[in-house]
Coordinates of C-alpha atoms in Angstrom, one line a residue:
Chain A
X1003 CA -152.5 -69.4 55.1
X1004 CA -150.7 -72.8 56.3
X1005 CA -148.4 -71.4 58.8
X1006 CA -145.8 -73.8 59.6
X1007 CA -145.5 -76.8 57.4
X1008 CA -143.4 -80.0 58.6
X1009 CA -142.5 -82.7 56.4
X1010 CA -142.3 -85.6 56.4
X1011 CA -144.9 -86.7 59.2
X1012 CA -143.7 -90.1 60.1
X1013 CA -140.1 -91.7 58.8
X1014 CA -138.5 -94.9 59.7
X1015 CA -134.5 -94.8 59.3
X1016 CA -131.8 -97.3 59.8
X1017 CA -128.8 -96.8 62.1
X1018 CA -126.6 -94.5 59.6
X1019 CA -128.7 -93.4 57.1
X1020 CA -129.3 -89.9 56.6
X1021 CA -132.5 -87.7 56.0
X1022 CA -133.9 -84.3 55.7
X1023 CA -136.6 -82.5 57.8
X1024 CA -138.2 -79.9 56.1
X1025 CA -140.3 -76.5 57.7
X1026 CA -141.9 -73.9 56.0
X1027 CA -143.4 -71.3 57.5
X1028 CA -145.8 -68.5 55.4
X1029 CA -145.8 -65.5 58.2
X1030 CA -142.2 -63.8 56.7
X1031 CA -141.4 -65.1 60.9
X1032 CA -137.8 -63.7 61.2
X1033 CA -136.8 -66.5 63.7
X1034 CA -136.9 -70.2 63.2
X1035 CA -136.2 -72.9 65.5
X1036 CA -135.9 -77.1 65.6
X1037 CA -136.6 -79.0 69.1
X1038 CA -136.8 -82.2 69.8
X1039 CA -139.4 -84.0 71.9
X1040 CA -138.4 -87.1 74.7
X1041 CA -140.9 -87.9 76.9
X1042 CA -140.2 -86.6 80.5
X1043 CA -137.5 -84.1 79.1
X1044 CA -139.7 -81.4 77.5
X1045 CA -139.1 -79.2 74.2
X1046 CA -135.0 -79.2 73.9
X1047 CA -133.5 -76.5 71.3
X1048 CA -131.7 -78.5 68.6
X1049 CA -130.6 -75.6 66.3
X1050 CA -132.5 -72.0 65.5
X1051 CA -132.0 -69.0 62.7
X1052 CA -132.0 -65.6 63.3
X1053 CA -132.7 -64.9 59.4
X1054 CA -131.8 -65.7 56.2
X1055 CA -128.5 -67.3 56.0
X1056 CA -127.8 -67.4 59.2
X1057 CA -128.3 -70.5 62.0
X1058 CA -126.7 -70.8 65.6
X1059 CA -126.9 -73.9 68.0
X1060 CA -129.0 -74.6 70.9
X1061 CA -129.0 -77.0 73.9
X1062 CA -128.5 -80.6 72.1
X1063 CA -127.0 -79.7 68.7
X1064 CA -124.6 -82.9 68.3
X1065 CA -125.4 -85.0 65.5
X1066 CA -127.8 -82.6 63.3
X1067 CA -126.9 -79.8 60.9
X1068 CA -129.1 -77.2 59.5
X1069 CA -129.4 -74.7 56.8
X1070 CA -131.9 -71.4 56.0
X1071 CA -131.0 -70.4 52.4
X1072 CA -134.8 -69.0 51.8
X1073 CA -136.1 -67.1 54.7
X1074 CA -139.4 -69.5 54.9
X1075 CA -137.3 -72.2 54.9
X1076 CA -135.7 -74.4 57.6
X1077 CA -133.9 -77.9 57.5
X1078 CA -132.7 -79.8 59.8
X1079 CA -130.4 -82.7 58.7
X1080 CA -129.1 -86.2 60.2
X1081 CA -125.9 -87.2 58.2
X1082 CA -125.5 -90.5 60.3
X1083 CA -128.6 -91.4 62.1
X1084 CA -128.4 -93.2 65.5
X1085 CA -131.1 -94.8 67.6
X1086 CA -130.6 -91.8 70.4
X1087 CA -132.2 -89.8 67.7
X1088 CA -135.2 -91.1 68.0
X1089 CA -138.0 -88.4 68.8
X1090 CA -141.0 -86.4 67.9
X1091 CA -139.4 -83.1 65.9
X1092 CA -140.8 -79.5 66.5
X1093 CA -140.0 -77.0 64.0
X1094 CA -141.3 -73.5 65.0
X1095 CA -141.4 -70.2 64.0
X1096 CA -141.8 -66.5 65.4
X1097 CA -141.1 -63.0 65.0
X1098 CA -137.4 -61.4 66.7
X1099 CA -137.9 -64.3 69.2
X1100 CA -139.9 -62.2 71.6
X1101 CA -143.3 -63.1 70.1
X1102 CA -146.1 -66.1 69.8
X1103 CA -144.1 -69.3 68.5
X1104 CA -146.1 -71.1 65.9
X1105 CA -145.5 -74.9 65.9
X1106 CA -145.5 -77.4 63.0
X1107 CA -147.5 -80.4 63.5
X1108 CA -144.3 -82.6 64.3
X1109 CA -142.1 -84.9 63.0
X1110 CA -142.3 -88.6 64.5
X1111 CA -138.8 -89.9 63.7
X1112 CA -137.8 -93.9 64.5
X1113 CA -134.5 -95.1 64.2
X1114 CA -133.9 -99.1 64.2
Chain B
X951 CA -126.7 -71.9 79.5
X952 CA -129.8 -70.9 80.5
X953 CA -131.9 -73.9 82.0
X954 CA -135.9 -74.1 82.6
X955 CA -137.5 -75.9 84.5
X956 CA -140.7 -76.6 85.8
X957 CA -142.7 -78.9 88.3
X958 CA -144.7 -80.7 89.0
X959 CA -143.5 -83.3 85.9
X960 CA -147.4 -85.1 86.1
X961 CA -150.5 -84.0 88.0
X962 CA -153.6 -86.0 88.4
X963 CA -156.5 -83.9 89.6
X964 CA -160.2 -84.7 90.0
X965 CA -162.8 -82.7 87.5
X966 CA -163.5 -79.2 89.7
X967 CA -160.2 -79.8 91.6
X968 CA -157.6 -76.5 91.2
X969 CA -154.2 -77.4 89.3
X970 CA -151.1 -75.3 89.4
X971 CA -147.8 -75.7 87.6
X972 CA -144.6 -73.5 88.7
X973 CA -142.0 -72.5 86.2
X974 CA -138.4 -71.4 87.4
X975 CA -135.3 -70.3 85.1
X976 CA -131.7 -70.6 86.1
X977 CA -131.4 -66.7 84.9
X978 CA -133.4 -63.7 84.4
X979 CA -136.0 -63.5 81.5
X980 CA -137.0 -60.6 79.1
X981 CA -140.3 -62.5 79.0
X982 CA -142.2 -65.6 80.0
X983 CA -144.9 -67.9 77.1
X984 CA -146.8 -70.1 78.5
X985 CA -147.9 -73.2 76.1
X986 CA -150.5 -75.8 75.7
X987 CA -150.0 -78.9 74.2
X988 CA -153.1 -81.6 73.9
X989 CA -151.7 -85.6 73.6
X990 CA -150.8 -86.0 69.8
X991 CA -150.6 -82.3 69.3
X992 CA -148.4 -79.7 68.8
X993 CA -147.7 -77.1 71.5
X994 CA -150.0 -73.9 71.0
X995 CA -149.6 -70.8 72.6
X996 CA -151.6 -69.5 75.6
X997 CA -149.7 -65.8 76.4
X998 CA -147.0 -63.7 77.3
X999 CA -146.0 -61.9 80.0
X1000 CA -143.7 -59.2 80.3
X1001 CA -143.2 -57.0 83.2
X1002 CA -141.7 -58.0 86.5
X1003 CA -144.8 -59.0 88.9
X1004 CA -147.4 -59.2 86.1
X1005 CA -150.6 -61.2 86.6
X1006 CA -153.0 -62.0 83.8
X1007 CA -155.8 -63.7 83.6
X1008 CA -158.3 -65.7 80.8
X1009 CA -161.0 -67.3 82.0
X1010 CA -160.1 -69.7 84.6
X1011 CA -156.5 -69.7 83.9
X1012 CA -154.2 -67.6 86.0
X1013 CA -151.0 -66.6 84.9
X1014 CA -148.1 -65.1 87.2
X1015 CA -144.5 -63.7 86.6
X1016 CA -142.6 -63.1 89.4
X1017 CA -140.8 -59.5 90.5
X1018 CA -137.4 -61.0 89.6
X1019 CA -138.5 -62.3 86.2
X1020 CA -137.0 -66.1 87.3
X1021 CA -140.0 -67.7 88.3
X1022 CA -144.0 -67.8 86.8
X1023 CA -146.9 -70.1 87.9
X1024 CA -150.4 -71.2 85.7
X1025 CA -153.1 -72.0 88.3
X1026 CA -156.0 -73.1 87.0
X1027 CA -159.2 -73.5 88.8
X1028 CA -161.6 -75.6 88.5
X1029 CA -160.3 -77.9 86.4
X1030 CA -162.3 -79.7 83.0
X1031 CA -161.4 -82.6 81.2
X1032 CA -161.1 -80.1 78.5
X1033 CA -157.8 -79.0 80.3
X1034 CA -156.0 -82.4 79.6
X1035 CA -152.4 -81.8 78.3
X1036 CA -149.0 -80.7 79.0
X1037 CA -148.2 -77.1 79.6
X1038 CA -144.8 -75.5 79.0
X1039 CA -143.5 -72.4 79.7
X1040 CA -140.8 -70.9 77.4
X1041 CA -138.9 -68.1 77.9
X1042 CA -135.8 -65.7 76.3
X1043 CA -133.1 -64.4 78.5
X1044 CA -132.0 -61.1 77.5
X1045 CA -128.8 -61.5 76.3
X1046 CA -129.8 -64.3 74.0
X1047 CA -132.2 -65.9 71.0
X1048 CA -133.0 -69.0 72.1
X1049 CA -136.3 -69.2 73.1
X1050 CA -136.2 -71.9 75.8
X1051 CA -138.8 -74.2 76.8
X1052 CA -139.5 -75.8 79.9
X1053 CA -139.7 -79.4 80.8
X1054 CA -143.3 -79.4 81.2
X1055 CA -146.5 -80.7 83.6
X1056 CA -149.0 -83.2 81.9
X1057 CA -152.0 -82.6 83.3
X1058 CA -154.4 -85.5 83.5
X1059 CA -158.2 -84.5 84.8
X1060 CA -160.9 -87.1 86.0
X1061 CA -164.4 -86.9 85.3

């Protein structure tokens, strides 16, 4: 039982390039969710899903985009990376929201 | 939109010294989480409360939600090195999804 799976663990991007963060989760978890760690500002809510096929924004959704074709699955994208992005990703996962989150080890993202 | 925050932002306590970390939300929660995070980790949960006023407790951790469901506190005495981290609280306003963390207190404890 993995839980919730983040890849990659470490990436290196240049200003406009684009990437992919991928998280999996293995507990059928309903609700998934993206933050984004700065140090001194917390755990901020990039985007989050509801279920399958569906996704909604959360506090500092500018500049990502997301998709949850498979309910296990949860991507966050960057279609024009800037240096602001730079940040330690969360994905995390939980049942109708109300529950235990489970976290993904994290995704240490550096834009040059 | 619903905004959480928390204080103090950094606390520095002596090992055996008591450490408390206060949680308040611009509206009213259905619930309030309380997570741990240890440097270089990810955050892991600690518990829930749910009822207005509820206190819980585990071990030397004390956990508090206030009678209007805005506010919560995490004392915990006697602190151990083991402690070291930063400790969120989260929570869901009724009418919404999100589940909405705090800002967070790093905790640093020496021996």
């Amino acid at each position: 039982n993995a839980g919730v799976t983040q890849t990659p663990k470490f990436r290196v991007l240049k200003t406009g390039q684009s990437m992919t963060l991928l998280c999996a989760q293995d507990m059928n978890h309903e609700y998934m969710y993206w933050y984004r760690q700065d140090p001194g500002m917390g755990l901020r809510l990039i985007h989050y899903s509801v279920g399958e096929g569906t996704t909604a924004k959360g506090e500092v959704p500018d500049g990502y985009n997301v998709s949850r074709l498979k309910k296990q699955n949860f991507l966050l994208g960057l279609e024009s990376a800037a240096p602001s992005q730079t940040s330690v990703y969360f994905c995390a996962s939980n049942f109708q929201g109300a529950t235990e989150a489970f976290f993904g080890q994290g995704t240490r993202l550096t834009v040059v | 939109g619903q905004q959480v925050m928390q204080i103090p932002q950094y606390q520095h306590v002596q090992e055996g010294e008591d450490f408390t970390t206060y949680c308040n939300s611009s509206t009213t929660l259905s619930n309030i989480q309380w997570y741990k995070q240890r440097p270089g980790g990810h955050p892991v949960f600690l518990i829930q409360l749910v009822k207005s006023g509820e206190v819980k407790k585990q071990k030397r951790l004390t956990f508090q939600f206030g009678e209007a469901k805005k506010n919560s506190s995490l004392h915990i005495t006697a602190t151990q090195t083991t402690d070291v981290g930063t400790y969120f609280c989260a929570g869901k306003g009724g009418a919404t999804n999100k589940l909405i963390f705090g800002t967070g207190t790093l905790l640093a404890v020496q021996p």
